[in-house]
XYZ file of C-alpha atoms in Angstrom:
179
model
C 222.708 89.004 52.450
C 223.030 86.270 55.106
C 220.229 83.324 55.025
C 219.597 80.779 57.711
C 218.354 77.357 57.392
C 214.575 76.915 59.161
C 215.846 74.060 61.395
C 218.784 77.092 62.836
C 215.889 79.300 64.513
C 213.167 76.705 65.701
C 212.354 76.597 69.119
C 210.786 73.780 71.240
C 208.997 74.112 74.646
C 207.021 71.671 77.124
C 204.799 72.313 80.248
C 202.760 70.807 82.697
C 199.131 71.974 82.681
C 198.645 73.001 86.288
C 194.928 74.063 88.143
C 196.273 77.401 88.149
C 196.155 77.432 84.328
C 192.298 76.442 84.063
C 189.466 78.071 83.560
C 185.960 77.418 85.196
C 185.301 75.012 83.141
C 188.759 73.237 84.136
C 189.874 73.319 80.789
C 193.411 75.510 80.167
C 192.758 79.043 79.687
C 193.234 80.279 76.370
C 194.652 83.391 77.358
C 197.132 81.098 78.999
C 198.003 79.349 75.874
C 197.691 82.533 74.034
C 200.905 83.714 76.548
C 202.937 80.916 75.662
C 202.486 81.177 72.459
C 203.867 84.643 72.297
C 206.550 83.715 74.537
C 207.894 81.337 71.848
C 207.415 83.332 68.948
C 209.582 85.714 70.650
C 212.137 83.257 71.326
C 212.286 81.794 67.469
C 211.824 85.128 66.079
C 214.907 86.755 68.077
C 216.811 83.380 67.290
C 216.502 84.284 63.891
C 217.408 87.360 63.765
C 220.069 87.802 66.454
C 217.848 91.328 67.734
C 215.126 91.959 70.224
C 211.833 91.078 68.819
C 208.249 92.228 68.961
C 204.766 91.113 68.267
C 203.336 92.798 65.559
C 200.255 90.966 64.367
C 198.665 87.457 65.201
C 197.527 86.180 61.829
C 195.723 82.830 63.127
C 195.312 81.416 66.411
C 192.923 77.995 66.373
C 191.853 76.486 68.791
C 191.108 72.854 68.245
C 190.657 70.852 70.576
C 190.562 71.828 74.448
C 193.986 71.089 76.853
C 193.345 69.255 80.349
C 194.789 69.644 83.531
C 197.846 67.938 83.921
C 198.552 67.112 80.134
C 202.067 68.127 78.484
C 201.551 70.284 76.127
C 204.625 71.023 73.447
C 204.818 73.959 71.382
C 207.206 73.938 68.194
C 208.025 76.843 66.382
C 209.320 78.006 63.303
C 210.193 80.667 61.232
C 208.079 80.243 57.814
C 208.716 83.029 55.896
C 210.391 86.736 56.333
C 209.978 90.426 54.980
C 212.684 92.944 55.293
C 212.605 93.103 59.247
C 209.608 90.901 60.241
C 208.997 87.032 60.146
C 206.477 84.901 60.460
C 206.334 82.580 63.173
C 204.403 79.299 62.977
C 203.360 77.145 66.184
C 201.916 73.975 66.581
C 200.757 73.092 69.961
C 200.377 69.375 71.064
C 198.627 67.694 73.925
C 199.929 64.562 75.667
C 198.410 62.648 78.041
C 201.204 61.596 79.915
C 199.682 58.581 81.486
C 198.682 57.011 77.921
C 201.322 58.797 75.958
C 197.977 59.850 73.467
C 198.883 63.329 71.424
C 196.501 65.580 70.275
C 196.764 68.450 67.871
C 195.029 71.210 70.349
C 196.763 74.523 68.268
C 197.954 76.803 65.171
C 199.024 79.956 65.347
C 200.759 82.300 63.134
C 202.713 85.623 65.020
C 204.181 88.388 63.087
C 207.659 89.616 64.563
C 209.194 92.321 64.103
C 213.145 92.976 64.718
C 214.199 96.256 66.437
C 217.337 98.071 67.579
C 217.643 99.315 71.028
C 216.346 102.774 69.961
C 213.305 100.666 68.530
C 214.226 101.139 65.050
C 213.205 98.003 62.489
C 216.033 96.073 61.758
C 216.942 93.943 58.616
C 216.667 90.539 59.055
C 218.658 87.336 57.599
C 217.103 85.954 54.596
C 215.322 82.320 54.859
C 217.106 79.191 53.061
C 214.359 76.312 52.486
C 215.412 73.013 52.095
C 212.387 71.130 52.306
C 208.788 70.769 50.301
C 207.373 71.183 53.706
C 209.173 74.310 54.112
C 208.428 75.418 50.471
C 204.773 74.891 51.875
C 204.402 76.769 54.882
C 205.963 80.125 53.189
C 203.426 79.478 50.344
C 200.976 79.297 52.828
C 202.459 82.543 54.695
C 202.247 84.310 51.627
C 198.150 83.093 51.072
C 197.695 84.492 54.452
C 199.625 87.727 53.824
C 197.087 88.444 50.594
C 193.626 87.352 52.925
C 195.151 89.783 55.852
C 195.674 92.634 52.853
C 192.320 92.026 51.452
C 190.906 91.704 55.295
C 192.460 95.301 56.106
C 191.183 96.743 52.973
C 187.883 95.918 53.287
C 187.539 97.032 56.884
C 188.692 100.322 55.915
C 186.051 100.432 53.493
C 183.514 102.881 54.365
C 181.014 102.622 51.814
C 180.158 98.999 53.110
C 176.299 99.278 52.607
C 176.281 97.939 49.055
C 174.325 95.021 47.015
C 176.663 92.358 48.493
C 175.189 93.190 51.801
C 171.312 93.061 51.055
C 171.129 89.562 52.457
C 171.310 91.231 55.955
C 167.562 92.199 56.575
C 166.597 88.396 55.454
C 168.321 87.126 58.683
C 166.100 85.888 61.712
C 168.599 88.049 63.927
C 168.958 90.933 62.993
C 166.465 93.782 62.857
C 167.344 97.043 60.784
C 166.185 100.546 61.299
C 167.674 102.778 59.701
């Protein structure tokens, strides 16, 4: 098996926030960001793997603080951890104001990619060589997240979901049940 080094697949991109990206309340439109993001999961994910690549799941997206018009905003991306044909893809979006150079933390988002042939076949993908306690980290954490989004799955194909755990329910304000 071949492994790459993180620092071989990560991808960097910057853009201007134009009007055209805003929303009506002139902040950037999520569903903007939410583009871009995929964009350069694509782009890291395919780096890594030398194959076409395609979205398979979006773990996390978190939105932290809103992007104006007219800031830079920088998205970094990296693979942080990798199954047989699928990676993980972390992003971290930045903010700058370019006229005060201040940077904030606006994003984190975590894309599943999966590596296919051209007849859209999975294909295996090169293992991951970390070099790094922050690179130790992040697959740590992609393998915390990989658990939650088992559990997550399992319980929303559970059918028999009225149970004790749920009683609480009818003490709410805002919800009325009549069943």
């Amino acid at each position: 098996m071949t492994f790459k080094k993180v620092e071989d697949s990560q991808v960097t991109i910057s853009e201007l926030m134009l009007p055209s990206h805003s929303n009506f309340n002139g902040k950037i439109h999520g569903g903007y960001i939410l583009s871009l993001l995929d964009q350069i999961a694509f782009a890291c994910a395919s780096k890594h793997s030398g194959a076409y690549c395609v979205t398979a799941s979006v773990d996390t997206v978190d939105f932290l603080k809103p992007i104006e018009i007219g800031e830079l905003v920088t998205m970094k991306a990296s693979v942080n951890s990798i199954g047989s044909s699928s990676m993980v893809i972390g992003i971290r979006v930045e903010a700058e104001n370019i006229r005060t150079g201040e940077k904030k933390h606006c994003n984190s988002s975590y894309f599943t990619m999966v590596a296919k042939n051209e007849e859209g076949k999975s294909v295996p993908v090169p293992g991951l060589m970390l070099k790094s306690r922050e690179e130790l980290r992040r697959f740590a954490k992609s393998l915390k997240r990989l658990e939650n989004k088992v559990k997550r799955r399992k319980e929303f194909n559970d059918t028999d979901f009225i149970s004790e755990e749920y009683l609480h329910i009818q003490e709410l304000d805002n919800v009325k049940i009549e069943m």
